[in-house]
């Protein structure tokens, strides 16, 4: 089959009306559907990781954050590569291959979940391969930019990126539904611990019984459980009892601290301890789930769309070597655009990856703690919808003003999170405002994502090939968002149980990025009004 079109000139209205429009919109439809699958498979680990401890995987809090961070690291690296692939291989070959290769993480993770003895390094490698789904974005966006005339670029890019971003919501929305259905393989017992009922177990049992059960545990396990207690509490108890013996320290802890330490342990271990203390307890909740379905269900759709892409896509005749494409890095606006897109898409992708685990580890210890997956999908859904809606707005009013609005919105959100104690919570009463502020930040990132992708083709309008390259490059760097957010948030929580320092950093970076956008692209008589 013929891969390359003989010519392509979407700015010629006669050419556009004679058939160019049909090709462009067909390409947009197919690539957008495949991009939805890309984003969904890229973020599937962010929802799967939340459930792994309940199946018996003995991964630490830090390891779970690593599993949500690695896909962002992989996507950023792969997007850098994808930035230069389009002029070499063309749309048809890249989209077809990129769709098919995502079968590796989808099938691999599905089988890994089914064996509770699968080591962490295997999950880490598979988490890296989910980056295939995030990496190809830097081929999709440049391709779409080239297929459409200047007057429709904002609309086309807004539609594709916005609907593509819905893939994140699909991963987070479908997962809770599909893991309850036995489509692929046998069920596994998922265990969760109710913190309020765990406290009741300790309140209604003797210290001698608690001490007996704790003594039976391995020393290493005892140490891990005690690590769930705040250091200042442990230190004060050690001083009071004049001992550092694990059993003595545990037995002397306040009852709430003991219950919390057990509730925060691996659920399977907590189940064993609580059942040994009180066989008839209401703290342990067990239910069958099919977590492997959260990965396997993508496979048939990927296979279908790989074939559709191969048979129905064409490539634009615009070829350039990697060396020729490196000219974008000599332009200062490449770097300024990179900073603004890290602010918009980097924040969107970073929050998407970290939001479920933030809910779990910031608010999961309180009575009536929320299920992270009940709320997680709303953020990406709102961010994706606003990106689509404001793609049309960007074509009318320009993208720069929307990017400035986004900076103000993200800054306000970060300030509220810190000043109101929402990322260092003391009760569940703060949870509704926490979710509201995070969702508002998602909304503004969608506005900014639409604005920036309207700006870049205009800033580089003298050279469409450079404009496409800059879109790919900025998307590559912003794709590190999940890695940055997950790792730094995870480090903050592990160190002091809050995320205040991280969001203070977000506030300062947002001020920098918004200032750059306003000075060069938004203010009166700016250098590149867009």
XYZ file of C-alpha atoms in Angstrom:
530
model
C 0.000 0.000 0.000
C 1.133 3.550 -0.715
C 2.311 5.309 2.448
C 3.209 8.835 1.331
C 0.812 11.376 -0.162
C 1.971 12.908 -3.451
C 1.552 16.440 -2.092
C -0.024 18.280 0.824
C -1.065 21.939 0.918
C -3.920 22.546 3.412
C -3.552 26.349 3.109
C -4.730 26.114 -0.520
C -8.509 26.404 -0.117
C -9.257 24.685 -3.430
C -6.983 21.758 -2.508
C -8.534 21.595 0.974
C -12.101 21.497 -0.363
C -11.248 19.038 -3.145
C -10.202 16.247 -0.774
C -7.628 17.537 1.662
C -10.247 18.162 4.333
C -11.545 14.584 4.099
C -8.052 13.117 4.513
C -7.226 15.415 7.422
C -10.402 14.705 9.386
C -10.165 10.949 8.743
C -6.586 11.024 10.021
C -7.651 13.032 13.066
C -10.440 10.550 13.867
C -8.231 7.463 13.694
C -5.266 8.971 15.494
C -7.470 10.415 18.233
C -9.018 7.016 18.985
C -5.574 5.424 19.165
C -4.335 8.321 21.318
C -7.112 7.616 23.834
C -5.713 4.080 24.151
C -2.206 5.531 24.480
C -3.120 7.714 27.440
C -5.226 4.993 29.057
C -2.439 2.402 28.916
C 0.127 5.014 30.027
C -1.796 5.758 33.234
C -3.118 2.282 34.016
C -0.324 1.708 36.555
C -1.473 4.741 38.565
C -4.745 2.947 39.360
C -3.367 -0.587 39.531
C -0.656 0.384 42.051
C -3.284 1.494 44.572
C -4.736 -2.016 44.664
C -1.530 -4.097 44.738
C -1.016 -4.141 48.547
C -4.545 -5.447 49.042
C -3.705 -8.478 46.906
C -0.662 -9.308 49.023
C 2.141 -7.602 47.104
C 4.529 -6.467 49.832
C 5.605 -3.201 48.217
C 6.508 -0.180 50.344
C 4.895 3.237 50.032
C 8.000 4.477 48.222
C 7.904 1.551 45.780
C 4.243 2.243 44.961
C 5.091 5.873 44.160
C 7.942 4.621 41.989
C 5.479 2.516 39.982
C 3.412 5.631 39.259
C 6.532 7.719 38.577
C 8.370 5.395 36.166
C 5.772 5.700 33.338
C 6.340 9.459 33.326
C 10.104 9.020 33.167
C 9.740 6.546 30.298
C 7.268 8.725 28.395
C 9.522 11.775 28.667
C 12.501 9.871 27.279
C 10.447 8.239 24.512
C 8.819 11.539 23.551
C 12.261 12.997 22.927
C 12.814 10.175 20.433
C 9.335 10.586 18.905
C 10.022 14.301 18.399
C 12.287 13.397 15.478
C 10.524 10.335 14.008
C 7.645 11.873 12.037
C 9.657 13.381 9.136
C 11.585 10.107 8.826
C 8.901 7.400 9.018
C 5.613 9.273 8.483
C 2.239 9.121 10.231
C 1.108 5.734 8.947
C 4.111 3.697 10.078
C 4.542 5.441 13.419
C 0.897 5.261 14.557
C 0.465 1.635 13.468
C 3.632 0.435 15.190
C 3.112 2.589 18.303
C -0.390 1.147 18.752
C 0.728 -2.462 18.376
C 3.730 -2.207 20.709
C 1.484 -1.223 23.635
C 0.408 -4.873 23.772
C 3.677 -5.521 25.654
C 2.754 -3.655 28.883
C -0.934 -4.529 28.621
C -0.356 -8.280 28.473
C 2.758 -8.241 30.673
C 1.140 -6.374 33.568
C -1.946 -8.565 33.356
C 0.105 -11.714 33.910
C 2.331 -10.071 36.566
C -0.728 -9.185 38.660
C -1.895 -12.803 38.648
C 1.199 -13.964 40.575
C 1.612 -12.379 44.009
C 5.268 -13.482 44.011
C 6.119 -11.307 40.989
C 9.115 -9.238 42.155
C 9.116 -5.454 42.213
C 11.739 -5.158 39.454
C 9.393 -6.908 37.006
C 6.638 -4.410 37.790
C 9.190 -1.602 37.411
C 10.208 -2.812 33.945
C 6.577 -3.199 32.901
C 5.793 0.262 34.308
C 8.535 1.603 32.034
C 6.933 -0.062 29.014
C 3.644 1.720 29.765
C 5.645 4.770 28.704
C 5.084 3.592 25.107
C 1.588 5.035 25.535
C 2.869 8.374 26.754
C 5.823 8.618 24.382
C 3.995 8.568 21.074
C 2.140 11.824 21.861
C 5.168 13.658 20.411
C 4.435 12.060 17.057
C 0.666 12.513 17.213
C 0.624 16.274 17.829
C 3.173 17.265 15.151
C 1.315 15.045 12.680
C -2.033 16.702 13.395
C -0.449 20.156 13.227
C 0.758 19.431 9.681
C -2.545 18.012 8.424
C -4.606 21.134 9.174
C -4.523 24.738 7.911
C -3.489 27.555 10.244
C -7.067 28.617 10.973
C -8.008 25.133 12.262
C -4.837 24.082 14.083
C -6.074 25.154 17.519
C -9.369 23.331 17.030
C -7.772 20.151 15.655
C -5.029 19.999 18.293
C -7.549 20.788 21.036
C -9.870 18.003 19.881
C -7.113 15.415 19.561
C -5.209 16.212 22.733
C -8.401 16.802 24.735
C -10.120 13.597 23.689
C -6.795 11.770 23.942
C -6.454 12.987 27.529
C -9.810 11.322 28.237
C -7.803 8.109 28.138
C -6.543 8.946 31.627
C -10.109 9.184 32.914
C -11.048 6.000 31.091
C -8.212 4.128 32.832
C -9.298 5.481 36.207
C -13.051 5.128 35.613
C -13.146 1.707 33.947
C -10.730 0.058 36.390
C -13.102 -0.056 39.411
C -15.845 -1.431 37.150
C -13.924 -4.024 35.174
C -11.987 -5.513 38.111
C -15.293 -6.782 39.479
C -16.004 -8.798 36.317
C -14.448 -12.185 35.627
C -13.447 -11.716 31.990
C -9.793 -12.814 32.127
C -8.511 -15.366 34.637
C -9.514 -16.237 38.180
C -10.354 -13.813 40.957
C -8.002 -12.839 43.790
C -9.042 -11.913 47.320
C -8.558 -8.181 47.910
C -8.099 -7.193 51.554
C -8.657 -3.755 53.055
C -8.554 -2.578 56.652
C -11.101 -0.254 58.234
C -9.066 2.126 60.503
C -12.030 2.819 62.805
C -12.729 -0.882 63.347
C -9.009 -1.601 63.767
C -8.997 0.892 66.644
C -11.952 -0.944 68.189
C -9.994 -4.221 68.075
C -7.183 -2.715 70.139
C -9.539 -0.958 72.526
C -11.348 -4.229 73.252
C -8.320 -6.508 73.645
C -5.742 -6.870 76.392
C -2.198 -5.547 76.139
C -0.973 -9.065 76.935
C -2.768 -10.443 73.873
C -1.441 -7.648 71.659
C 2.061 -8.257 72.960
C 1.761 -11.999 72.365
C 0.719 -11.532 68.719
C 3.383 -8.886 68.045
C 6.122 -11.041 69.622
C 5.347 -13.847 67.151
C 6.290 -11.617 64.210
C 9.765 -11.505 62.645
C 11.975 -8.684 63.891
C 12.087 -7.150 60.406
C 8.278 -7.137 60.216
C 8.054 -5.587 63.677
C 10.403 -2.793 62.594
C 8.347 -2.107 59.466
C 5.161 -1.829 61.506
C 6.788 0.576 63.956
C 7.969 2.698 60.989
C 4.287 3.535 60.437
C 4.286 5.424 63.737
C 5.509 9.026 63.824
C 9.137 9.196 64.902
C 8.514 11.656 67.726
C 5.885 9.301 69.213
C 8.258 6.316 69.079
C 11.111 8.365 70.568
C 8.969 9.569 73.468
C 7.790 6.020 74.211
C 11.367 4.689 74.090
C 12.404 7.362 76.576
C 9.460 6.662 78.869
C 10.019 2.879 79.016
C 13.814 3.179 78.785
C 13.928 0.526 76.062
C 14.278 0.193 72.287
C 12.970 -3.368 72.189
C 10.314 -3.570 69.450
C 7.839 -5.570 71.518
C 8.143 -3.354 74.581
C 7.823 -0.188 72.473
C 4.782 -1.488 70.564
C 2.999 -2.596 73.735
C 3.596 0.834 75.294
C 2.303 2.873 72.347
C -0.974 4.798 72.707
C -3.850 2.633 71.507
C -4.565 4.920 68.536
C -0.935 4.748 67.419
C -0.960 0.941 67.587
C -4.173 0.675 65.591
C -2.910 3.137 62.992
C 0.418 1.296 62.644
C -1.377 -1.970 61.937
C -3.964 -0.393 59.629
C -1.127 1.148 57.559
C 0.756 -2.127 57.266
C 0.377 -4.419 54.278
C -3.331 -5.409 54.351
C -2.594 -9.149 54.307
C -0.213 -8.775 57.242
C -2.687 -6.547 59.076
C -5.400 -9.164 58.489
C -3.259 -11.852 60.105
C -2.448 -9.675 63.130
C -5.998 -8.454 63.694
C -7.478 -11.949 63.316
C -4.954 -13.318 65.822
C -5.866 -10.603 68.309
C -9.604 -10.999 67.753
C -10.924 -13.717 65.471
C -14.343 -12.066 65.354
C -13.510 -8.554 64.171
C -15.051 -6.154 61.669
C -11.831 -4.408 60.682
C -10.833 -6.844 57.925
C -12.763 -6.545 54.672
C -12.282 -9.194 51.962
C -13.768 -9.308 48.475
C -12.871 -11.064 45.211
C -11.527 -8.870 42.378
C -10.000 -9.442 38.922
C -7.275 -6.786 38.881
C -5.638 -8.353 35.812
C -8.678 -7.252 33.806
C -7.550 -3.642 34.333
C -4.677 -4.409 31.944
C -5.977 -7.165 29.665
C -9.095 -5.310 28.472
C -7.042 -2.942 26.294
C -5.596 -5.738 24.133
C -8.432 -6.306 21.611
C -8.872 -2.558 21.045
C -5.150 -2.101 20.429
C -5.115 -4.923 17.885
C -8.111 -3.512 16.001
C -6.754 0.045 15.900
C -3.295 -1.108 14.802
C -4.870 -2.686 11.701
C -7.139 0.319 11.073
C -4.146 2.671 11.290
C -2.138 0.607 8.836
C -4.862 0.413 6.209
C -6.407 3.887 6.452
C -3.633 6.357 7.361
C -1.303 8.203 4.977
C 1.860 10.229 5.568
C 2.648 13.813 4.570
C 5.682 14.159 2.253
C 7.853 16.234 4.598
C 11.176 14.552 5.215
C 14.091 15.792 7.294
C 17.030 14.139 9.010
C 17.503 14.262 12.756
C 20.415 16.684 12.265
C 18.239 19.085 10.274
C 15.540 18.963 12.954
C 17.981 20.019 15.690
C 17.711 23.623 14.500
C 14.780 24.162 16.890
C 17.188 24.218 19.829
C 18.950 27.351 18.621
C 15.702 29.310 18.992
C 15.106 30.777 22.478
C 11.341 30.400 22.069
C 11.727 26.607 22.018
C 12.897 26.834 25.618
C 10.292 29.374 26.709
C 7.526 27.222 25.209
C 8.960 24.198 27.006
C 8.633 25.972 30.364
C 5.021 27.034 29.739
C 3.986 23.551 28.601
C 5.588 21.947 31.663
C 3.342 24.279 33.683
C 0.185 23.237 31.805
C 0.504 19.631 30.631
C 3.197 18.730 33.161
C 0.799 19.673 35.951
C -2.117 17.847 34.274
C -0.154 14.615 33.807
C 1.586 14.872 37.172
C -1.629 15.355 39.127
C -3.287 12.564 37.116
C -0.587 10.109 38.205
C -0.274 11.230 41.830
C -3.911 12.073 42.697
C -5.019 8.513 43.662
C -2.020 7.899 45.922
C -2.327 11.388 47.454
C -5.878 10.525 48.490
C -4.750 7.145 49.838
C -1.787 8.374 51.891
C -3.021 11.833 52.966
C -6.611 10.923 53.854
C -6.590 7.117 54.041
C -5.888 6.968 57.784
C -9.052 8.758 58.850
C -12.311 6.958 59.742
C -14.582 6.583 56.706
C -11.569 7.138 54.456
C -12.383 7.672 50.755
C -11.685 5.146 48.001
C -9.095 6.882 45.765
C -10.539 5.386 42.573
C -13.957 6.897 43.248
C -12.496 10.384 42.815
C -9.357 9.885 40.702
C -10.969 9.941 37.252
C -12.784 13.247 37.757
C -9.595 15.304 37.509
C -8.389 14.043 34.113
C -12.008 14.118 32.882
C -12.367 17.807 33.742
C -8.921 18.690 32.386
C -9.606 16.867 29.123
C -13.028 18.465 28.671
C -11.711 21.985 29.259
C -8.904 21.338 26.775
C -11.440 20.440 24.080
C -13.775 23.332 24.890
C -11.030 25.940 25.005
C -9.403 24.719 21.787
C -12.219 26.523 19.974
C -11.834 29.545 22.266
C -8.089 29.690 21.564
C -8.764 29.990 17.820
C -10.947 33.022 18.564
C -9.078 34.937 21.291
C -5.543 33.539 20.988
C -3.700 31.079 23.178
C -1.436 33.360 25.233
C -4.219 34.887 27.323
C -5.490 31.387 28.170
C -2.018 30.288 29.251
C -1.757 33.319 31.539
C -5.173 32.481 33.026
C -3.945 28.951 33.642
C -0.885 30.168 35.520
C -3.030 32.307 37.801
C -5.405 29.365 38.433
C -2.653 26.853 39.231
C -0.902 29.368 41.493
C -4.110 30.053 43.412
C -4.732 26.321 43.808
C -1.222 25.656 45.149
C -1.510 28.533 47.631
C -4.889 27.295 48.917
C -3.643 23.715 49.297
C -0.771 24.873 51.489
C -2.348 27.689 53.482
C -5.519 25.735 54.296
C -3.601 22.629 55.364
C -5.257 20.491 52.685
C -2.052 18.550 51.906
C -1.242 18.220 55.621
C -4.742 17.245 56.792
C -5.849 16.725 60.365
C -9.365 15.437 59.654
C -11.699 14.216 56.902
C -13.496 17.567 57.091
C -10.766 18.982 54.845
C -11.244 16.375 52.132
C -14.107 18.069 50.177
C -12.110 21.303 49.794
C -8.981 19.314 48.888
C -10.801 17.548 46.044
C -12.439 20.798 44.895
C -9.117 22.641 44.664
C -7.393 19.771 42.839
C -10.260 19.528 40.339
C -10.099 23.293 39.777
C -6.385 22.972 39.039
C -7.182 20.223 36.519
C -9.704 22.574 34.872
C -7.099 25.296 34.455
C -4.496 22.875 33.076
C -6.969 21.969 30.319
C -7.369 25.649 29.436
C -3.595 26.041 29.329
C -3.069 22.914 27.246
C -5.461 24.304 24.642
C -3.818 27.717 24.777
C -0.222 26.560 24.438
C -0.866 24.305 21.445
C -2.611 27.216 19.740
C 0.415 29.416 20.485
C 3.250 27.243 19.217
C 2.249 27.025 15.521
C 1.883 30.830 15.541
C 5.160 31.509 17.333
C 6.923 29.337 14.738
C 4.667 30.156 11.781
C 7.619 30.925 9.522
C 8.571 27.229 9.545
C 5.766 24.606 9.924
C 8.323 21.814 10.263
C 9.941 23.617 13.215
C 6.515 24.261 14.729
C 5.780 20.530 14.584
C 9.166 19.756 16.136
C 8.646 22.216 18.993
C 5.230 20.714 19.724
C 6.859 17.293 19.960
C 9.770 18.530 22.083
C 7.681 20.495 24.584
C 5.336 17.535 24.946
C 8.366 15.322 25.628
C 9.675 17.409 28.498
C 6.207 17.964 29.991
C 5.688 14.180 29.980
C 8.157 13.986 32.853
C 5.337 15.492 34.951
C 4.125 12.136 36.356
C 7.682 11.214 37.323
C 8.384 14.563 39.005
C 5.046 14.764 40.813
C 4.958 11.134 41.957
C 8.544 11.022 43.207
C 8.585 14.394 44.967
C 5.122 13.933 46.474
C 6.061 10.422 47.568
C 9.301 11.710 49.126
C 7.401 14.473 50.947
C 4.829 12.076 52.361
C 7.465 9.536 53.410
C 9.552 12.235 55.115
C 6.907 14.159 57.028
C 3.427 13.015 56.008
C 2.595 16.238 54.134
C 3.018 17.654 50.627
C 3.423 21.310 51.612
C 6.991 21.707 50.316
C 6.103 20.284 46.922
C 3.206 22.654 46.302
C 5.277 25.617 47.481
C 7.693 24.630 44.706
C 4.790 24.393 42.244
C 3.771 27.936 43.173
C 7.229 29.383 42.491
C 7.598 27.534 39.172
C 4.141 28.696 38.088
C 5.093 32.311 38.762
C 8.180 31.875 36.544
C 6.295 30.197 33.672
C 3.388 32.661 33.768
C 5.799 35.590 33.777
C 7.597 34.251 30.700
C 4.324 33.706 28.855
C 3.008 37.168 29.716
C 6.246 38.976 28.792
C 6.954 37.319 25.448
C 3.501 36.310 24.181
C 0.684 38.067 26.029
C 1.451 41.676 27.004
C 0.928 44.666 24.721
C 3.729 45.006 22.130
C 5.168 41.635 23.114
C 7.720 39.895 20.907
C 5.516 37.049 19.623
C 1.801 37.793 20.160
C -0.039 34.484 19.984
